[in-house]
């Protein structure tokens, strides 16, 4: 079985980073790391294929960055497809989905795994757009994934518990954080990652026109950026025998109870 895993390389969340004031976006000309949310998909893929399958990573960046990709390879993935092109800068969710879908189509996997959403974008729409472009059945919010007899069975997380869903392969499944515990790359894995094949492609290799991606092809625009508001000091309640009543009243105002 061949599993393709979409992995995004993002600026380190531990570093405040900088904004490009002209484009109103996060600067990405820095060392990028593997999005933590994608590490769950990588681990899930490795567990599903075991020793009898292949895990292929699919990623896109505008500047040939490979640090985050190398980390996923060091976890145990077999190979990667990296789409890198200056024209990708500024791509919206749909533009991103078009590129990833075209790259995945070249891989021809039995299963595609993604995160539910990226840590720097939070649109949550890219997995569904990829599935639509590839005409694949899609299952979201997977907290457990199993493969059997040409079908994928998923426990799909809901507000009330979970749904049990199954569909035939090939399919796309987006997994939640915590679906598995991602492994740490070993020294042996880190060294092995250096020799694993990474196919580097441009959008022209995928047959995608520059007018369909990047700033030119984006259907959205960031009109303004503002600092997050500072937290206001909370109300301090001193218990004079009626603290419980004041807390209940406060929760009622918030419509929590």
Coordinates of C-alpha atoms in Angstrom, one line a residue:
X1 CA 0.0 0.0 0.0
X2 CA 1.2 3.5 -0.8
X3 CA 0.2 6.4 1.4
X4 CA 0.8 10.0 0.5
X5 CA 1.0 12.5 3.4
X6 CA 0.6 16.2 2.9
X7 CA 3.1 18.1 5.1
X8 CA 3.5 21.8 5.5
X9 CA 6.7 23.6 6.4
X10 CA 6.0 26.6 8.6
X11 CA 8.0 29.3 10.5
X12 CA 8.8 28.1 14.0
X13 CA 5.8 29.1 16.2
X14 CA 8.3 29.6 19.1
X15 CA 9.9 32.4 17.1
X16 CA 7.7 35.6 17.0
X17 CA 8.8 36.0 13.3
X18 CA 8.2 39.1 11.2
X19 CA 5.4 40.3 9.0
X20 CA 5.9 41.5 5.5
X21 CA 4.1 44.9 5.8
X22 CA 3.6 45.1 2.0
X23 CA 1.8 41.8 1.6
X24 CA 0.5 41.7 5.2
X25 CA 1.7 38.1 5.5
X26 CA 4.2 36.2 7.6
X27 CA 7.8 36.2 6.2
X28 CA 8.8 32.7 5.1
X29 CA 12.3 33.4 4.0
X30 CA 13.5 31.8 7.2
X31 CA 14.3 28.3 8.4
X32 CA 11.0 26.4 8.3
X33 CA 10.0 23.5 10.5
X34 CA 7.5 20.6 10.1
X35 CA 4.0 21.7 11.1
X36 CA 3.3 19.7 14.3
X37 CA -0.2 19.0 13.2
X38 CA 1.3 17.1 10.1
X39 CA 3.5 14.9 12.3
X40 CA 0.4 13.0 13.3
X41 CA -0.4 12.1 9.7
X42 CA 3.2 11.0 9.1
X43 CA 3.1 8.8 12.1
X44 CA -0.3 7.3 11.2
X45 CA 0.9 6.5 7.7
X46 CA 4.0 4.8 9.1
X47 CA 1.9 2.6 11.4
X48 CA -0.6 1.8 8.6
X49 CA 2.0 0.6 6.1
X50 CA 4.4 -1.1 8.5
X51 CA 7.1 -3.0 6.5
X52 CA 4.8 -3.7 3.6
X53 CA 4.1 -0.3 2.1
X54 CA 5.4 3.1 1.1
X55 CA 5.0 6.5 2.6
X56 CA 5.5 9.5 0.3
X57 CA 5.5 13.0 1.6
X58 CA 4.0 15.9 -0.5
X59 CA 4.9 19.5 0.3
X60 CA 5.0 22.9 -1.4
X61 CA 7.0 26.0 -0.6
X62 CA 8.1 29.0 -2.6
X63 CA 11.8 28.9 -1.7
X64 CA 13.1 25.2 -1.9
X65 CA 13.1 24.9 1.9
X66 CA 13.6 21.3 3.0
X67 CA 14.3 21.4 6.8
X68 CA 10.8 20.4 7.8
X69 CA 10.6 17.8 5.1
X70 CA 13.8 16.3 6.2
X71 CA 12.4 15.9 9.7
X72 CA 9.4 13.9 8.3
X73 CA 11.8 11.8 6.3
X74 CA 13.8 11.1 9.4
X75 CA 10.7 9.9 11.1
X76 CA 10.7 7.0 8.5
X77 CA 8.9 8.2 5.4
X78 CA 10.4 6.7 2.2
X79 CA 10.5 9.6 -0.2
X80 CA 9.0 13.0 -0.9
X81 CA 7.7 15.3 -3.6
X82 CA 8.6 18.9 -3.1
X83 CA 6.9 21.5 -5.2
X84 CA 8.9 24.7 -5.1
X85 CA 8.3 27.8 -7.2
X86 CA 8.5 31.6 -6.6
X87 CA 5.1 31.8 -8.2
X88 CA 3.6 30.0 -5.2
X89 CA 4.1 32.9 -2.8
X90 CA 0.8 34.3 -1.7
X91 CA -1.3 31.2 -2.7
X92 CA -4.7 30.9 -1.1
X93 CA -6.3 27.7 0.1
X94 CA -7.6 26.7 -3.3
X95 CA -4.4 27.5 -5.1
X96 CA -2.6 25.3 -2.5
X97 CA -5.0 22.5 -3.0
X98 CA -4.6 22.6 -6.8
X99 CA -0.8 22.3 -6.4
X100 CA -1.0 19.5 -3.8
X101 CA -3.6 17.6 -5.8
X102 CA -1.5 17.7 -9.0
X103 CA 1.5 16.4 -7.1
X104 CA -0.5 13.7 -5.3
X105 CA -1.9 12.5 -8.7
X106 CA 1.6 11.8 -9.9
X107 CA 2.2 9.7 -6.8
X108 CA -1.0 7.7 -7.3
X109 CA -1.4 6.6 -3.7
X110 CA -4.0 4.3 -2.2
X111 CA -4.6 6.7 0.7
X112 CA -4.0 10.4 1.3
X113 CA -3.5 11.6 4.8
X114 CA -3.6 15.3 5.9
X115 CA -3.9 17.3 9.1
X116 CA -7.3 18.8 9.8
X117 CA -5.8 22.3 9.4
X118 CA -2.4 23.9 9.4
X119 CA -1.0 25.8 12.4
X120 CA -0.3 29.0 10.5
X121 CA -3.4 29.2 8.4
X122 CA -6.3 27.5 10.2
X123 CA -8.6 27.5 7.1
X124 CA -9.4 23.8 7.5
X125 CA -10.5 23.8 3.8
X126 CA -7.5 22.4 1.9
X127 CA -8.1 18.7 2.6
X128 CA -11.7 18.9 1.3
X129 CA -10.6 20.8 -1.8
X130 CA -7.9 18.3 -2.6
X131 CA -10.4 15.5 -2.3
X132 CA -12.8 17.3 -4.6
X133 CA -10.1 18.0 -7.2
X134 CA -9.0 14.3 -7.1
X135 CA -12.6 13.0 -7.0
X136 CA -11.8 11.0 -3.9
X137 CA -14.1 10.2 -1.0
X138 CA -13.1 12.2 2.1
X139 CA -13.4 11.5 5.8
X140 CA -12.6 14.3 8.3
X141 CA -11.6 14.6 11.9
X142 CA -10.3 11.0 12.1
X143 CA -9.2 9.9 15.6
X144 CA -8.6 6.3 14.5
X145 CA -7.9 4.8 11.1
X146 CA -7.8 1.2 9.9
X147 CA -7.3 -0.4 6.5
X148 CA -8.9 -3.7 5.6
X149 CA -10.1 -5.4 2.3
X150 CA -9.6 -2.3 0.2
X151 CA -11.5 -0.1 2.5
X152 CA -10.6 2.5 5.1
X153 CA -12.5 2.5 8.4
X154 CA -12.4 5.6 10.5
X155 CA -13.7 6.7 13.9
X156 CA -14.6 10.3 13.2
X157 CA -14.5 12.7 16.2
X158 CA -17.7 14.6 16.9
X159 CA -18.9 16.9 19.7
X160 CA -20.8 14.0 21.2
X161 CA -18.2 11.2 20.8
X162 CA -17.4 9.6 17.4
X163 CA -19.0 8.3 14.2
X164 CA -17.9 5.1 12.6
X165 CA -17.3 5.7 8.8
X166 CA -15.9 3.5 6.1
X167 CA -15.3 4.1 2.4
X168 CA -13.4 2.3 -0.5
X169 CA -9.8 3.2 -1.3
X170 CA -8.4 5.4 -2.7
X171 CA -9.6 8.0 -0.3
X172 CA -8.5 11.1 1.6
X173 CA -8.5 11.2 5.4
X174 CA -7.7 14.2 7.6
X175 CA -6.6 13.3 11.1
X176 CA -6.9 15.1 14.4
X177 CA -4.0 15.9 16.8
X178 CA -3.6 13.1 19.2
X179 CA -4.7 10.4 16.8
X180 CA -1.3 8.8 17.4
X181 CA 1.9 9.7 19.3
X182 CA 4.5 10.9 16.7
X183 CA 7.9 9.3 17.1
X184 CA 11.1 11.4 17.5
X185 CA 13.6 10.9 14.7
X186 CA 16.5 8.8 15.7
X187 CA 20.1 9.6 14.8
X188 CA 20.0 6.7 12.3
X189 CA 16.8 8.2 10.8
X190 CA 18.3 11.6 10.5
X191 CA 21.3 10.3 8.7
X192 CA 19.2 8.1 6.5
X193 CA 16.9 11.0 5.5
X194 CA 19.9 12.7 3.7
X195 CA 19.9 9.9 1.1
X196 CA 16.2 9.5 0.6
X197 CA 14.8 10.6 -2.8
X198 CA 13.1 14.0 -3.0
X199 CA 11.6 14.9 -6.3
X200 CA 11.6 18.7 -6.8
X201 CA 9.0 20.1 -9.1
X202 CA 7.9 23.5 -10.3
X203 CA 4.3 24.4 -11.2
X204 CA 5.1 24.0 -14.9
X205 CA 6.1 20.4 -14.2
X206 CA 2.6 19.9 -12.9
X207 CA 1.0 21.7 -15.8
X208 CA -0.3 24.6 -13.6
X209 CA -0.3 28.1 -14.9
X210 CA 1.2 30.8 -12.7
X211 CA -2.1 32.8 -13.1
X212 CA -3.8 30.1 -11.0
X213 CA -1.6 30.3 -7.9
X214 CA 0.2 32.9 -5.8
X215 CA -0.9 36.5 -5.4
X216 CA -2.2 36.6 -9.0
X217 CA -4.4 33.6 -8.6
X218 CA -5.6 34.2 -5.0
X219 CA -9.2 34.8 -4.5
X220 CA -8.7 36.5 -1.1
X221 CA -7.0 39.6 0.1
X222 CA -5.6 40.6 3.6
X223 CA -6.8 44.2 4.0
X224 CA -5.3 44.9 7.4
X225 CA -3.3 43.5 10.3
X226 CA -3.5 44.5 14.0
X227 CA -1.8 43.4 17.2
X228 CA -3.8 41.1 19.3
X229 CA -5.6 43.0 22.1
X230 CA -4.0 42.8 25.5
X231 CA -5.9 40.8 28.1
X232 CA -7.9 42.9 30.6
X233 CA -7.5 42.1 34.3
X234 CA -10.2 39.8 35.5
X235 CA -12.5 40.5 38.4
X236 CA -11.1 39.5 41.8
X237 CA -13.8 38.1 44.1
X238 CA -13.2 38.1 47.8
X239 CA -15.3 35.6 49.7
X240 CA -17.5 37.3 52.2
X241 CA -19.9 34.4 52.4
X242 CA -21.5 35.2 49.0
X243 CA -18.7 34.3 46.6
X244 CA -20.6 31.3 45.2
X245 CA -23.6 33.5 44.3
X246 CA -21.4 36.0 42.6
X247 CA -19.6 33.3 40.6
X248 CA -23.0 31.8 39.6
X249 CA -24.2 35.2 38.5
X250 CA -21.1 35.7 36.5
X251 CA -21.5 32.4 34.7
X252 CA -25.1 33.1 34.0
X253 CA -24.2 36.4 32.3
X254 CA -21.8 34.5 30.1
X255 CA -24.6 32.0 29.4
X256 CA -22.4 29.2 30.5
X257 CA -25.1 27.9 32.8

